[in-house]
Amino acid sequence: AQSVSQHNHHVILSEAASLELGCNYSYGGTVNLFWYVQYPGQHLQLLLKYFSGDPLVKGIKGFEAEFIKSKFSFNLRKPSVQWSDTAEYFCAVKTGGGNKLTFGTGTQLKVEL
Amino acid sequence: DTAVSQTPKYLVTQMGNDKSIKCEQNLGHDTMYWYKQDSKKFLKIMFSYNNKELIINETVPNRFSPKSPDKAHLNLHINSLELGDSAVYFCASEDRGGTDTQYFGPGTRLTVL
């Protein structure tokens, strides 16, 4: 069964700092990869996804992620965070052809003014 | 228009009671899901229905019974509520074979006293 690891559980950054959140998965076959964001008290929203093609994918709100197949990684990045990016970030993986979405444990990001 | 809606948003009840949570999507998707998010924000899939048929049933106690009267609705009924059932329950829908992306509802925060 696939699993997803997010090593940073809590991240605190100042506004304008750069962000990189790690995500690693364990599955040897084809994967679909997702990053979701959950703002305080809200539902999960899709930030970006990777299915195939260019391993560098761009999402909403200036976020991007890079799929590195050899490292089984799909790290999320943003060059300059804002206070409004304070939220919980979830990496998720779906194995090729399946419909079960497996989530990582989430990373709580706090951006300070 | 809300794409995936859930009712109620908050549910506070006593142990041993039976309660239901409703989910509706107006996206025309054929697949719907229930997820449980525990106090540590970990998200785990519970059930999935495709065109009213159960396709995923994770190791969930049989006190939990999903029902899909049509492909736009997926309800969750919980019998004999226990303290450990306290969590946020999210419904999601997906256009399998189309975007293959899950869209989440606002969540129902269930508190069992």
PDB file of C-alpha atoms in Angstrom:
ATOM      1  CA  ALA A   1       0.000   0.000   0.000  1.00  0.00           C
ATOM      2  CA  GLN A   2       1.178   3.489  -0.747  1.00  0.00           C
ATOM      3  CA  SER A   3       2.166   5.902   1.992  1.00  0.00           C
ATOM      4  CA  VAL A   4       2.985   9.591   2.087  1.00  0.00           C
ATOM      5  CA  SER A   5       5.450  11.324   4.391  1.00  0.00           C
ATOM      6  CA  GLN A   6       5.584  14.987   5.197  1.00  0.00           C
ATOM      7  CA  HIS A   7       8.612  15.537   7.354  1.00  0.00           C
ATOM      8  CA  ASN A   8       7.955  19.119   8.371  1.00  0.00           C
ATOM      9  CA  HIS A   9       5.069  19.105  10.807  1.00  0.00           C
ATOM     10  CA  HIS A  10       5.286  22.741  11.838  1.00  0.00           C
ATOM     11  CA  VAL A  11       6.947  25.532   9.890  1.00  0.00           C
ATOM     12  CA  ILE A  12       7.153  29.153  10.970  1.00  0.00           C
ATOM     13  CA  LEU A  13       8.296  31.767   8.477  1.00  0.00           C
ATOM     14  CA  SER A  14       8.388  35.502   8.235  1.00  0.00           C
ATOM     15  CA  GLU A  15       6.558  37.231   5.411  1.00  0.00           C
ATOM     16  CA  ALA A  16       8.551  37.288   2.167  1.00  0.00           C
ATOM     17  CA  ALA A  17      10.585  34.244   3.152  1.00  0.00           C
ATOM     18  CA  SER A  18      10.808  31.354   0.727  1.00  0.00           C
ATOM     19  CA  LEU A  19       8.959  28.152   1.419  1.00  0.00           C
ATOM     20  CA  GLU A  20       9.688  24.541   0.656  1.00  0.00           C
ATOM     21  CA  LEU A  21       7.596  21.750   2.137  1.00  0.00           C
ATOM     22  CA  GLY A  22       8.773  18.204   1.695  1.00  0.00           C
ATOM     23  CA  CYS A  23       6.651  15.308   0.507  1.00  0.00           C
ATOM     24  CA  ASN A  24       7.807  11.775  -0.150  1.00  0.00           C
ATOM     25  CA  TYR A  25       5.726   8.810  -1.169  1.00  0.00           C
ATOM     26  CA  SER A  26       6.338   5.111  -1.289  1.00  0.00           C
ATOM     27  CA  TYR A  27       5.028   3.440  -4.402  1.00  0.00           C
ATOM     28  CA  GLY A  28       6.967   2.134  -7.325  1.00  0.00           C
ATOM     29  CA  GLY A  29       4.403   2.546 -10.061  1.00  0.00           C
ATOM     30  CA  THR A  30       2.575   5.407 -11.721  1.00  0.00           C
ATOM     31  CA  VAL A  31       1.304   8.031  -9.332  1.00  0.00           C
ATOM     32  CA  ASN A  32      -0.870  11.102  -9.414  1.00  0.00           C
ATOM     33  CA  LEU A  33       0.293  13.693  -6.887  1.00  0.00           C
ATOM     34  CA  PHE A  34      -1.588  16.509  -5.222  1.00  0.00           C
ATOM     35  CA  TRP A  35      -1.097  19.335  -2.789  1.00  0.00           C
ATOM     36  CA  TYR A  36      -4.112  20.576  -0.884  1.00  0.00           C
ATOM     37  CA  VAL A  37      -4.355  23.530   1.481  1.00  0.00           C
ATOM     38  CA  GLN A  38      -6.692  23.880   4.444  1.00  0.00           C
ATOM     39  CA  TYR A  39      -7.068  27.408   5.772  1.00  0.00           C
ATOM     40  CA  PRO A  40      -8.141  27.679   9.422  1.00  0.00           C
ATOM     41  CA  GLY A  41     -11.680  26.417   9.819  1.00  0.00           C
ATOM     42  CA  GLN A  42     -12.124  25.747   6.129  1.00  0.00           C
ATOM     43  CA  HIS A  43     -12.257  22.796   3.782  1.00  0.00           C
ATOM     44  CA  LEU A  44      -9.443  21.428   1.684  1.00  0.00           C
ATOM     45  CA  GLN A  45      -8.714  23.254  -1.528  1.00  0.00           C
ATOM     46  CA  LEU A  46      -6.587  21.979  -4.370  1.00  0.00           C
ATOM     47  CA  LEU A  47      -3.338  23.928  -4.816  1.00  0.00           C
ATOM     48  CA  LEU A  48      -1.874  21.925  -7.668  1.00  0.00           C
ATOM     49  CA  LYS A  49      -1.551  18.455  -9.096  1.00  0.00           C
ATOM     50  CA  TYR A  50       0.778  16.373 -11.198  1.00  0.00           C
ATOM     51  CA  PHE A  51      -0.345  13.573 -13.472  1.00  0.00           C
ATOM     52  CA  SER A  52       2.263  13.485 -16.221  1.00  0.00           C
ATOM     53  CA  GLY A  53       4.431  15.685 -18.415  1.00  0.00           C
ATOM     54  CA  ASP A  54       6.496  18.596 -17.135  1.00  0.00           C
ATOM     55  CA  PRO A  55       7.575  17.640 -13.603  1.00  0.00           C
ATOM     56  CA  LEU A  56       7.444  21.265 -12.513  1.00  0.00           C
ATOM     57  CA  VAL A  57       3.819  22.179 -11.996  1.00  0.00           C
ATOM     58  CA  LYS A  58       2.409  25.542 -11.134  1.00  0.00           C
ATOM     59  CA  GLY A  59      -0.659  25.998  -9.013  1.00  0.00           C
ATOM     60  CA  ILE A  60      -2.772  28.741  -7.571  1.00  0.00           C
ATOM     61  CA  LYS A  61      -1.552  31.592  -5.361  1.00  0.00           C
ATOM     62  CA  GLY A  62       2.032  31.394  -6.643  1.00  0.00           C
ATOM     63  CA  PHE A  63       2.707  27.853  -5.465  1.00  0.00           C
ATOM     64  CA  GLU A  64       4.633  25.311  -7.488  1.00  0.00           C
ATOM     65  CA  ALA A  65       5.840  21.765  -6.954  1.00  0.00           C
ATOM     66  CA  GLU A  66       8.445  19.579  -8.549  1.00  0.00           C
ATOM     67  CA  PHE A  67       8.044  15.876  -9.106  1.00  0.00           C
ATOM     68  CA  ILE A  68      11.373  14.057  -8.829  1.00  0.00           C
ATOM     69  CA  LYS A  69      10.680  10.453  -9.693  1.00  0.00           C
ATOM     70  CA  SER A  70      14.092   9.149  -8.612  1.00  0.00           C
ATOM     71  CA  LYS A  71      13.564  10.600  -5.149  1.00  0.00           C
ATOM     72  CA  PHE A  72       9.866   9.735  -4.891  1.00  0.00           C
ATOM     73  CA  SER A  73       9.345  13.351  -3.947  1.00  0.00           C
ATOM     74  CA  PHE A  74       6.873  16.105  -4.736  1.00  0.00           C
ATOM     75  CA  ASN A  75       8.006  19.148  -2.775  1.00  0.00           C
ATOM     76  CA  LEU A  76       5.919  22.297  -2.601  1.00  0.00           C
ATOM     77  CA  ARG A  77       7.550  25.686  -3.041  1.00  0.00           C
ATOM     78  CA  LYS A  78       6.699  29.352  -2.961  1.00  0.00           C
ATOM     79  CA  PRO A  79       9.334  32.062  -3.450  1.00  0.00           C
ATOM     80  CA  SER A  80       7.775  34.588  -1.099  1.00  0.00           C
ATOM     81  CA  VAL A  81       5.102  33.699   1.447  1.00  0.00           C
ATOM     82  CA  GLN A  82       2.402  35.992   2.734  1.00  0.00           C
ATOM     83  CA  TRP A  83       0.618  36.113   6.064  1.00  0.00           C
ATOM     84  CA  SER A  84      -2.477  34.793   4.289  1.00  0.00           C
ATOM     85  CA  ASP A  85      -0.610  31.569   3.448  1.00  0.00           C
ATOM     86  CA  THR A  86      -0.935  30.502   7.085  1.00  0.00           C
ATOM     87  CA  ALA A  87      -2.676  27.143   6.782  1.00  0.00           C
ATOM     88  CA  GLU A  88      -2.287  23.387   6.899  1.00  0.00           C
ATOM     89  CA  TYR A  89      -0.776  21.848   3.769  1.00  0.00           C
ATOM     90  CA  PHE A  90      -1.411  18.276   2.735  1.00  0.00           C
ATOM     91  CA  CYS A  91       0.399  16.193   0.169  1.00  0.00           C
ATOM     92  CA  ALA A  92      -1.594  13.319  -1.303  1.00  0.00           C
ATOM     93  CA  VAL A  93      -0.959  10.496  -3.726  1.00  0.00           C
ATOM     94  CA  LYS A  94      -3.175   8.361  -5.865  1.00  0.00           C
ATOM     95  CA  THR A  95      -1.671   5.324  -7.527  1.00  0.00           C
ATOM     96  CA  GLY A  96      -2.231   4.943 -11.230  1.00  0.00           C
ATOM     97  CA  GLY A  97      -5.693   3.711 -12.078  1.00  0.00           C
ATOM     98  CA  GLY A  98      -6.896   3.746  -8.502  1.00  0.00           C
ATOM     99  CA  ASN A  99      -9.246   6.140  -6.822  1.00  0.00           C
ATOM    100  CA  LYS A 100      -7.972   5.974  -3.257  1.00  0.00           C
ATOM    101  CA  LEU A 101      -6.279   9.210  -2.221  1.00  0.00           C
ATOM    102  CA  THR A 102      -3.703   8.738   0.523  1.00  0.00           C
ATOM    103  CA  PHE A 103      -2.778  11.836   2.491  1.00  0.00           C
ATOM    104  CA  GLY A 104       0.346  12.788   4.350  1.00  0.00           C
ATOM    105  CA  THR A 105       0.054  13.935   7.934  1.00  0.00           C
ATOM    106  CA  GLY A 106       0.072  17.576   6.945  1.00  0.00           C
ATOM    107  CA  THR A 107       2.374  20.535   7.582  1.00  0.00           C
ATOM    108  CA  GLN A 108       1.150  23.460   9.606  1.00  0.00           C
ATOM    109  CA  LEU A 109       2.580  26.672   8.184  1.00  0.00           C
ATOM    110  CA  LYS A 110       2.488  29.865  10.178  1.00  0.00           C
ATOM    111  CA  VAL A 111       3.578  33.066   8.506  1.00  0.00           C
ATOM    112  CA  GLU A 112       4.425  35.914  10.828  1.00  0.00           C
ATOM    113  CA  LEU A 113       4.250  39.571   9.935  1.00  0.00           C
TER     114      LEU A 113
ATOM    115  CA  ASP B   1     -22.990  28.031  -5.863  1.00  0.00           C
ATOM    116  CA  THR B   2     -21.363  25.578  -3.464  1.00  0.00           C
ATOM    117  CA  ALA B   3     -19.954  22.635  -5.410  1.00  0.00           C
ATOM    118  CA  VAL B   4     -19.864  20.148  -2.524  1.00  0.00           C
ATOM    119  CA  SER B   5     -22.060  20.898   0.447  1.00  0.00           C
ATOM    120  CA  GLN B   6     -22.494  19.152   3.763  1.00  0.00           C
ATOM    121  CA  THR B   7     -25.063  19.424   6.528  1.00  0.00           C
ATOM    122  CA  PRO B   8     -24.844  20.038   9.336  1.00  0.00           C
ATOM    123  CA  LYS B   9     -21.642  21.998   9.771  1.00  0.00           C
ATOM    124  CA  TYR B  10     -21.499  21.276  13.489  1.00  0.00           C
ATOM    125  CA  LEU B  11     -22.987  18.338  15.338  1.00  0.00           C
ATOM    126  CA  VAL B  12     -22.815  17.899  19.102  1.00  0.00           C
ATOM    127  CA  THR B  13     -24.386  14.794  20.560  1.00  0.00           C
ATOM    128  CA  GLN B  14     -24.265  12.328  23.411  1.00  0.00           C
ATOM    129  CA  MET B  15     -22.588   8.943  23.371  1.00  0.00           C
ATOM    130  CA  GLY B  16     -24.863   6.179  22.194  1.00  0.00           C
ATOM    131  CA  ASN B  17     -26.954   8.384  19.919  1.00  0.00           C
ATOM    132  CA  ASP B  18     -27.462   7.822  16.192  1.00  0.00           C
ATOM    133  CA  LYS B  19     -26.766  10.674  13.793  1.00  0.00           C
ATOM    134  CA  SER B  20     -26.540  11.370  10.067  1.00  0.00           C
ATOM    135  CA  ILE B  21     -24.448  13.705   7.971  1.00  0.00           C
ATOM    136  CA  LYS B  22     -25.572  14.629   4.467  1.00  0.00           C
ATOM    137  CA  CYS B  23     -23.485  15.483   1.435  1.00  0.00           C
ATOM    138  CA  GLU B  24     -24.528  16.799  -1.931  1.00  0.00           C
ATOM    139  CA  GLN B  25     -22.498  17.744  -4.993  1.00  0.00           C
ATOM    140  CA  ASN B  26     -23.663  19.707  -7.990  1.00  0.00           C
ATOM    141  CA  LEU B  27     -20.579  19.059 -10.115  1.00  0.00           C
ATOM    142  CA  GLY B  28     -22.075  16.141 -12.022  1.00  0.00           C
ATOM    143  CA  HIS B  29     -19.369  13.845 -10.679  1.00  0.00           C
ATOM    144  CA  ASP B  30     -19.908  10.116 -10.489  1.00  0.00           C
ATOM    145  CA  THR B  31     -17.744   9.310  -7.492  1.00  0.00           C
ATOM    146  CA  MET B  32     -18.087  10.491  -3.905  1.00  0.00           C
ATOM    147  CA  TYR B  33     -16.091   9.913  -0.736  1.00  0.00           C
ATOM    148  CA  TRP B  34     -16.171  10.237   3.008  1.00  0.00           C
ATOM    149  CA  TYR B  35     -13.010  11.111   4.914  1.00  0.00           C
ATOM    150  CA  LYS B  36     -12.370  11.416   8.634  1.00  0.00           C
ATOM    151  CA  GLN B  37      -9.964  14.054   9.930  1.00  0.00           C
ATOM    152  CA  ASP B  38      -8.861  13.389  13.484  1.00  0.00           C
ATOM    153  CA  SER B  39      -7.696  15.839  16.125  1.00  0.00           C
ATOM    154  CA  LYS B  40      -4.159  15.755  14.704  1.00  0.00           C
ATOM    155  CA  LYS B  41      -5.499  16.775  11.306  1.00  0.00           C
ATOM    156  CA  PHE B  42      -4.759  13.358   9.780  1.00  0.00           C
ATOM    157  CA  LEU B  43      -7.118  12.584   6.896  1.00  0.00           C
ATOM    158  CA  LYS B  44      -8.186   9.031   6.233  1.00  0.00           C
ATOM    159  CA  ILE B  45     -10.563   7.709   3.637  1.00  0.00           C
ATOM    160  CA  MET B  46     -13.588   5.858   4.932  1.00  0.00           C
ATOM    161  CA  PHE B  47     -15.824   5.081   1.978  1.00  0.00           C
ATOM    162  CA  SER B  48     -16.187   5.716  -1.715  1.00  0.00           C
ATOM    163  CA  TYR B  49     -19.220   5.343  -3.965  1.00  0.00           C
ATOM    164  CA  ASN B  50     -19.261   5.321  -7.737  1.00  0.00           C
ATOM    165  CA  ASN B  51     -22.676   5.754  -9.334  1.00  0.00           C
ATOM    166  CA  LYS B  52     -24.376   4.673  -6.115  1.00  0.00           C
ATOM    167  CA  GLU B  53     -22.217   1.581  -5.711  1.00  0.00           C
ATOM    168  CA  LEU B  54     -19.779   1.115  -2.846  1.00  0.00           C
ATOM    169  CA  ILE B  55     -16.238   0.756  -4.206  1.00  0.00           C
ATOM    170  CA  ILE B  56     -14.060   1.530  -1.201  1.00  0.00           C
ATOM    171  CA  ASN B  57     -14.774   0.454   2.332  1.00  0.00           C
ATOM    172  CA  GLU B  58     -11.775   0.943   4.559  1.00  0.00           C
ATOM    173  CA  THR B  59     -11.606  -0.748   7.944  1.00  0.00           C
ATOM    174  CA  VAL B  60     -14.396   1.323   9.419  1.00  0.00           C
ATOM    175  CA  PRO B  61     -16.630   0.003  12.233  1.00  0.00           C
ATOM    176  CA  ASN B  62     -19.962  -1.221  10.929  1.00  0.00           C
ATOM    177  CA  ARG B  63     -21.644   1.440  13.078  1.00  0.00           C
ATOM    178  CA  PHE B  64     -20.854   3.673  10.113  1.00  0.00           C
ATOM    179  CA  SER B  65     -23.147   3.136   7.158  1.00  0.00           C
ATOM    180  CA  PRO B  66     -22.955   5.217   4.007  1.00  0.00           C
ATOM    181  CA  LYS B  67     -25.950   5.540   1.732  1.00  0.00           C
ATOM    182  CA  SER B  68     -26.069   6.963  -1.761  1.00  0.00           C
ATOM    183  CA  PRO B  69     -29.640   7.558  -2.962  1.00  0.00           C
ATOM    184  CA  ASP B  70     -28.310   8.963  -6.230  1.00  0.00           C
ATOM    185  CA  LYS B  71     -24.916   9.894  -7.595  1.00  0.00           C
ATOM    186  CA  ALA B  72     -25.213  13.474  -6.374  1.00  0.00           C
ATOM    187  CA  HIS B  73     -25.740  12.492  -2.742  1.00  0.00           C
ATOM    188  CA  LEU B  74     -23.748  10.481  -0.242  1.00  0.00           C
ATOM    189  CA  ASN B  75     -24.953  10.390   3.338  1.00  0.00           C
ATOM    190  CA  LEU B  76     -23.215   8.969   6.370  1.00  0.00           C
ATOM    191  CA  HIS B  77     -25.183   7.427   9.192  1.00  0.00           C
ATOM    192  CA  ILE B  78     -23.484   6.628  12.465  1.00  0.00           C
ATOM    193  CA  ASN B  79     -25.043   4.366  15.075  1.00  0.00           C
ATOM    194  CA  SER B  80     -24.193   4.194  18.764  1.00  0.00           C
ATOM    195  CA  LEU B  81     -21.810   7.112  18.698  1.00  0.00           C
ATOM    196  CA  GLU B  82     -18.612   6.803  20.722  1.00  0.00           C
ATOM    197  CA  LEU B  83     -16.203   9.407  22.053  1.00  0.00           C
ATOM    198  CA  GLY B  84     -13.621   8.354  19.482  1.00  0.00           C
ATOM    199  CA  ASP B  85     -15.970   9.277  16.666  1.00  0.00           C
ATOM    200  CA  SER B  86     -15.373  12.945  17.452  1.00  0.00           C
ATOM    201  CA  ALA B  87     -13.671  14.352  14.356  1.00  0.00           C
ATOM    202  CA  VAL B  88     -14.266  16.430  11.278  1.00  0.00           C
ATOM    203  CA  TYR B  89     -15.886  14.457   8.485  1.00  0.00           C
ATOM    204  CA  PHE B  90     -15.292  15.603   4.936  1.00  0.00           C
ATOM    205  CA  CYS B  91     -17.211  14.619   1.882  1.00  0.00           C
ATOM    206  CA  ALA B  92     -15.540  14.816  -1.520  1.00  0.00           C
ATOM    207  CA  SER B  93     -16.524  14.208  -5.101  1.00  0.00           C
ATOM    208  CA  GLU B  94     -14.511  13.323  -8.168  1.00  0.00           C
ATOM    209  CA  ASP B  95     -14.915  13.125 -11.901  1.00  0.00           C
ATOM    210  CA  ARG B  96     -13.131   9.858 -12.475  1.00  0.00           C
ATOM    211  CA  GLY B  97     -11.721   9.583 -15.929  1.00  0.00           C
ATOM    212  CA  GLY B  98     -12.108  13.330 -16.312  1.00  0.00           C
ATOM    213  CA  THR B  99     -10.134  15.595 -14.032  1.00  0.00           C
ATOM    214  CA  ASP B 100      -9.452  12.700 -11.617  1.00  0.00           C
ATOM    215  CA  THR B 101      -9.335  15.295  -8.889  1.00  0.00           C
ATOM    216  CA  GLN B 102     -11.257  15.240  -5.638  1.00  0.00           C
ATOM    217  CA  TYR B 103     -13.131  18.323  -4.497  1.00  0.00           C
ATOM    218  CA  PHE B 104     -13.964  18.606  -0.839  1.00  0.00           C
ATOM    219  CA  GLY B 105     -16.940  19.848   1.089  1.00  0.00           C
ATOM    220  CA  PRO B 106     -16.700  22.251   4.046  1.00  0.00           C
ATOM    221  CA  GLY B 107     -16.649  19.476   6.634  1.00  0.00           C
ATOM    222  CA  THR B 108     -18.880  18.492   9.543  1.00  0.00           C
ATOM    223  CA  ARG B 109     -17.374  18.829  12.991  1.00  0.00           C
ATOM    224  CA  LEU B 110     -18.826  16.035  15.126  1.00  0.00           C
ATOM    225  CA  THR B 111     -18.394  16.229  18.882  1.00  0.00           C
ATOM    226  CA  VAL B 112     -19.495  13.284  20.971  1.00  0.00           C
ATOM    227  CA  LEU B 113     -19.919  14.033  24.671  1.00  0.00           C
TER     228      LEU B 113
END
